[in-house]
PDB file of C-alpha atoms in Angstrom:
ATOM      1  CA  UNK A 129     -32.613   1.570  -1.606  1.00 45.00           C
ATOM      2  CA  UNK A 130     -32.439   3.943   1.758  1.00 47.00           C
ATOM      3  CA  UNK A 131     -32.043   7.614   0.890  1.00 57.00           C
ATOM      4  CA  UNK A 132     -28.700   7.856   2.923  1.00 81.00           C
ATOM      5  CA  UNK A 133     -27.375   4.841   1.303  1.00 90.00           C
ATOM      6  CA  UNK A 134     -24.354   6.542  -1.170  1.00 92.00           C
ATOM      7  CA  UNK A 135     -22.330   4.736  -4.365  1.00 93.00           C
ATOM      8  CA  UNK A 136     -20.402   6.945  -6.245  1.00 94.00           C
ATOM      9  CA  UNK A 137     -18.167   6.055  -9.374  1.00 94.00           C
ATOM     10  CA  UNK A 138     -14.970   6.941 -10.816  1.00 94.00           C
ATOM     11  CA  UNK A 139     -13.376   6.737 -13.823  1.00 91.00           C
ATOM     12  CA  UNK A 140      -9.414   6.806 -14.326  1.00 87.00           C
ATOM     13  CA  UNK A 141      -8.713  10.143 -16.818  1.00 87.00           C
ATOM     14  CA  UNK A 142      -5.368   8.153 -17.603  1.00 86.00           C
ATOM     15  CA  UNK A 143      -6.666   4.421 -17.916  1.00 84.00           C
ATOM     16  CA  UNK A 144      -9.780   4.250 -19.079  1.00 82.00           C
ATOM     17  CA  UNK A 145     -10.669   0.756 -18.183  1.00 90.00           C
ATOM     18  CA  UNK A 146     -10.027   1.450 -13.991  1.00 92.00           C
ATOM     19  CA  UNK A 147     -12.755   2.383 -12.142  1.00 94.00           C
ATOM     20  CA  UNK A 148     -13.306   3.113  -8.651  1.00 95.00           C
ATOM     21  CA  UNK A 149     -16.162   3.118  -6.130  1.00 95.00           C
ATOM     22  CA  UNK A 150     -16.654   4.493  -3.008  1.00 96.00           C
ATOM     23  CA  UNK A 151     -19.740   3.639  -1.029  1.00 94.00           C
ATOM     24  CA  UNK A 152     -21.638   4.509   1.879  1.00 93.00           C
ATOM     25  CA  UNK A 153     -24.393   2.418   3.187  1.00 91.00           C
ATOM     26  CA  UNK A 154     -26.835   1.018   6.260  1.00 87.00           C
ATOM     27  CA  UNK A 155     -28.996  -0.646   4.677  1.00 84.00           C
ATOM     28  CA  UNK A 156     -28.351  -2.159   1.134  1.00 87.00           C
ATOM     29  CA  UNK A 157     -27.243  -5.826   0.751  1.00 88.00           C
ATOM     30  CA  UNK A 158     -25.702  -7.000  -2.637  1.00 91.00           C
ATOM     31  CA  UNK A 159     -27.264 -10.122  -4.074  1.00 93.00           C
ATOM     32  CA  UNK A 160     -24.322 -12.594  -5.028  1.00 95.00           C
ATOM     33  CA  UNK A 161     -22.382 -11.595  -7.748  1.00 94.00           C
ATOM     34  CA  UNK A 162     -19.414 -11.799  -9.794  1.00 94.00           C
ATOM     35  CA  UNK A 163     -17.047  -9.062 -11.141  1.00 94.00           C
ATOM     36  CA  UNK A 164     -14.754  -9.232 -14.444  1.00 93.00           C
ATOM     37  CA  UNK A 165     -12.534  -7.310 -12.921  1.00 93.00           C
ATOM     38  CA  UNK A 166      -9.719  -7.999 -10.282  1.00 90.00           C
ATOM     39  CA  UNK A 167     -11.286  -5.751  -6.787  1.00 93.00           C
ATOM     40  CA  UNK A 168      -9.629  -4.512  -4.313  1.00 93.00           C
ATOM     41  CA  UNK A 169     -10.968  -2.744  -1.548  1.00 93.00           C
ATOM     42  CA  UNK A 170     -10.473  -1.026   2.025  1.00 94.00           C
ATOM     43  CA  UNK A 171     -13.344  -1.087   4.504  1.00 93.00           C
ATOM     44  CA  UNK A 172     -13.025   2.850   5.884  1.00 95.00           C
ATOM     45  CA  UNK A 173     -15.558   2.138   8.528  1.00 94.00           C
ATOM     46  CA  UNK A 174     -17.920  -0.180   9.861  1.00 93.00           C
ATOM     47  CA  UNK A 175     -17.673  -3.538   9.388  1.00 93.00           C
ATOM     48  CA  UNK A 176     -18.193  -5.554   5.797  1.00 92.00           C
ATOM     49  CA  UNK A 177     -19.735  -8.896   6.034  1.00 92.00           C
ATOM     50  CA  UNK A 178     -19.701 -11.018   2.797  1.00 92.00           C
ATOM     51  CA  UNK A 179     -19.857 -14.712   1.782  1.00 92.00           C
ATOM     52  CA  UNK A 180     -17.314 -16.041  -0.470  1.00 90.00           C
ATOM     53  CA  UNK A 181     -15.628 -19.998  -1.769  1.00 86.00           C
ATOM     54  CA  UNK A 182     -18.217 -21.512   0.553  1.00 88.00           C
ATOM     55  CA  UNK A 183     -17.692 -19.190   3.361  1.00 90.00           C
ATOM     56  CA  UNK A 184     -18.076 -16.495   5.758  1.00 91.00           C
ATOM     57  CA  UNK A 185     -16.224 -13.354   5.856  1.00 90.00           C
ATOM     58  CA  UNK A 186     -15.611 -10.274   7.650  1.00 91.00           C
ATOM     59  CA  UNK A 187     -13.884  -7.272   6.649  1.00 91.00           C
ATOM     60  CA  UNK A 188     -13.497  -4.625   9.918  1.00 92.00           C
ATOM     61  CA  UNK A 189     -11.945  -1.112   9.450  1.00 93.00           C
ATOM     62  CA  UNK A 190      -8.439  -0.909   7.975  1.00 92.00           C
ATOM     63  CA  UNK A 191      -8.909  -4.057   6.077  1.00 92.00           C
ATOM     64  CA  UNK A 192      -7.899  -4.939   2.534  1.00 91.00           C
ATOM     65  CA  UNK A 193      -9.818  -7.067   0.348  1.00 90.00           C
ATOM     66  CA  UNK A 194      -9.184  -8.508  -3.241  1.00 89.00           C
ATOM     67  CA  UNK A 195     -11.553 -10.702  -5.411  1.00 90.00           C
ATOM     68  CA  UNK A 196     -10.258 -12.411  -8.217  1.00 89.00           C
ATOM     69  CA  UNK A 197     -12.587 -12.344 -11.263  1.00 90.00           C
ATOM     70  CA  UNK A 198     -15.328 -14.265 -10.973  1.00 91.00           C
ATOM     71  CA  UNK A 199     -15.183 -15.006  -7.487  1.00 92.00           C
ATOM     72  CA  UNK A 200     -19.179 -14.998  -6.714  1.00 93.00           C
ATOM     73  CA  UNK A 201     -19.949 -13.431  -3.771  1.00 93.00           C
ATOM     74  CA  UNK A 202     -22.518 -10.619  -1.795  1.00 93.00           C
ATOM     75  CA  UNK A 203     -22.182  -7.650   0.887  1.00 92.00           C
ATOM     76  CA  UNK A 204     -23.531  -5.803   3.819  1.00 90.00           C
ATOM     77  CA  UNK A 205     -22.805  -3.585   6.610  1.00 90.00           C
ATOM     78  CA  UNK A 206     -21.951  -6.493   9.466  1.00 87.00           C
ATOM     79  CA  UNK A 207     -22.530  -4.464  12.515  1.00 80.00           C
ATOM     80  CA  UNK A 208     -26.219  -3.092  11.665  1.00 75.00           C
ATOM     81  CA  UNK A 209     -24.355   0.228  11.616  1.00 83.00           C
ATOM     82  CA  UNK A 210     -23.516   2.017   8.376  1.00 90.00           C
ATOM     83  CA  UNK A 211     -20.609   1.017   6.333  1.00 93.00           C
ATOM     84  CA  UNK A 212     -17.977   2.577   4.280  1.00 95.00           C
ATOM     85  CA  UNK A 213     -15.547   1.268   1.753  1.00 95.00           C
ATOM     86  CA  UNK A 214     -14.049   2.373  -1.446  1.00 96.00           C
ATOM     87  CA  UNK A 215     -12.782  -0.096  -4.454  1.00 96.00           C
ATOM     88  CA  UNK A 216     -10.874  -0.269  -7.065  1.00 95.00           C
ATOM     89  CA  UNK A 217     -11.823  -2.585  -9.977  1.00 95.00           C
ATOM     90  CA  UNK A 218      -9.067  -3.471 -12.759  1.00 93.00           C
ATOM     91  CA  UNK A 219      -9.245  -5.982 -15.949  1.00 93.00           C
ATOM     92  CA  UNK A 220      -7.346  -8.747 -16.093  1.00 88.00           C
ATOM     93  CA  UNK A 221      -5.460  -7.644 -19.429  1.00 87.00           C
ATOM     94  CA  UNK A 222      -3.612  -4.345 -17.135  1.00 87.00           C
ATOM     95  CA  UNK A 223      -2.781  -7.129 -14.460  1.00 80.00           C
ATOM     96  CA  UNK A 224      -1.610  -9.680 -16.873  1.00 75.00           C
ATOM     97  CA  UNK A 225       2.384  -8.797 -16.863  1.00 73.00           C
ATOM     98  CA  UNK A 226       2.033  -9.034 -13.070  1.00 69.00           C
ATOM     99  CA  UNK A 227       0.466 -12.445 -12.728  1.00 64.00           C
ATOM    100  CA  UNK A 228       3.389 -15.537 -11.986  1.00 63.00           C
ATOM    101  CA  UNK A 229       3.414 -17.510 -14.504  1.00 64.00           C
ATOM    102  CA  UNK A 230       2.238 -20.798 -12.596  1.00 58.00           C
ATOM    103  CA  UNK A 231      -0.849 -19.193 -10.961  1.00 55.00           C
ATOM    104  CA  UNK A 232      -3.189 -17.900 -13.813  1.00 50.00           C
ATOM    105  CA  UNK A 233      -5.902 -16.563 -11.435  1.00 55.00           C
ATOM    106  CA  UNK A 234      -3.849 -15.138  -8.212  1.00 57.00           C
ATOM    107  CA  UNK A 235      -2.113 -12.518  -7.911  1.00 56.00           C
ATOM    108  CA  UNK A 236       1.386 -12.174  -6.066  1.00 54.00           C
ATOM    109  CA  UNK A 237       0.493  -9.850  -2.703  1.00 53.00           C
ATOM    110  CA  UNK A 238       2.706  -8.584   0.091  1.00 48.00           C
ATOM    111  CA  UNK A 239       2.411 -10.539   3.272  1.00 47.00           C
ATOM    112  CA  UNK A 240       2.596  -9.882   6.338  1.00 47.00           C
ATOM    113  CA  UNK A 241       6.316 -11.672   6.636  1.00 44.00           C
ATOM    114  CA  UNK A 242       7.005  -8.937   4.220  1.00 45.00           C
ATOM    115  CA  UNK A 243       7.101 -11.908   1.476  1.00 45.00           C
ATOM    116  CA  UNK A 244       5.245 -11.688  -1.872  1.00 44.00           C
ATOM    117  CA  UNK A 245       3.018 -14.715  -2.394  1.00 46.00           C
ATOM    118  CA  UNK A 246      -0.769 -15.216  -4.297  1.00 44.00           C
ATOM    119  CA  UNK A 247      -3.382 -13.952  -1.463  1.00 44.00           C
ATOM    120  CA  UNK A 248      -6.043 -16.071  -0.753  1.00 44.00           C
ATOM    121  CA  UNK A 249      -9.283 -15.573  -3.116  1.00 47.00           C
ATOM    122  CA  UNK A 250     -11.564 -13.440  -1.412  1.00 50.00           C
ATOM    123  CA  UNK A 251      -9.942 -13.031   1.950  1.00 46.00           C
ATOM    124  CA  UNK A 252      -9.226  -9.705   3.869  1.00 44.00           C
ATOM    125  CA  UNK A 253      -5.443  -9.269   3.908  1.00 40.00           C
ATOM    126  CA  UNK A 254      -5.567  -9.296   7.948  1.00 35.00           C
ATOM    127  CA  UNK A 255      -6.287 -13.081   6.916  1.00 36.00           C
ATOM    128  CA  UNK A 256      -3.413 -13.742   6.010  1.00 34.00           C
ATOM    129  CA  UNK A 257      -1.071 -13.452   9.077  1.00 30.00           C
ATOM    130  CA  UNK A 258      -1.189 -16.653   9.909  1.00 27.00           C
TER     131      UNK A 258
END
């Protein structure tokens, strides 16, 4: 790992089971992998490149991004340039009374019609204005 490379965890004082990361990095890739936890995310700068359900993704400044648990996927810095993004990682059991009861695995999200609706597993919010 590069010297200037930076991940730096959180813990909640008033929920013990949230954590949060924020992380600054050039060059450090994440392997594929798969979280317990429901992540969200906003890319602060750069631009986050990650592969996801089969695909491609990219996550520029200002974007949101949310990975279900279990949803296998890896990172880097898109733009050879350094990247910086902060998450927030939460079990399933504090999400539970938000979850509809027809999707078990999505979560209801604000779109950008100003509707509530599951968001797309693994996709950057700016995504979904389609």
């Amino acid at each position: 790992m590069a010297q200037d490379n930076q991940f730096i965890f959180a813990h909640s004082q008033h929920l013990a089971s949230l954590t949060a990361l924020r992380v600054n990095m050039t060059e450090f890739r994440y392997d594929r992998h798969a979280h317990e936890e429901y992540s969200f995310g906003v890319t602060l700068a750069g631009r986050q490149n990650f592969f996801c359900h089969g695909g491609a993704h990219s996550s520029p400044a200002g974007s949101v991004i949310q990975f279900n648990p279990g949803d296998v996927h890896d990172g880097h810095a898109g733009d050879n340039a350094s990247l910086d993004y902060t998450m927030l990682y939460i079990p399933p059991h504090e999400l539970t009374p938000l979850r509809p009861t027809n999707s078990p695995r999505c979560l209801p999200m604000p779109r950008a019609s100003g509707q509530w609706g599951p968001i797309g597993c693994c996709s950057p919010w700016c995504a979904m204005r389609r």
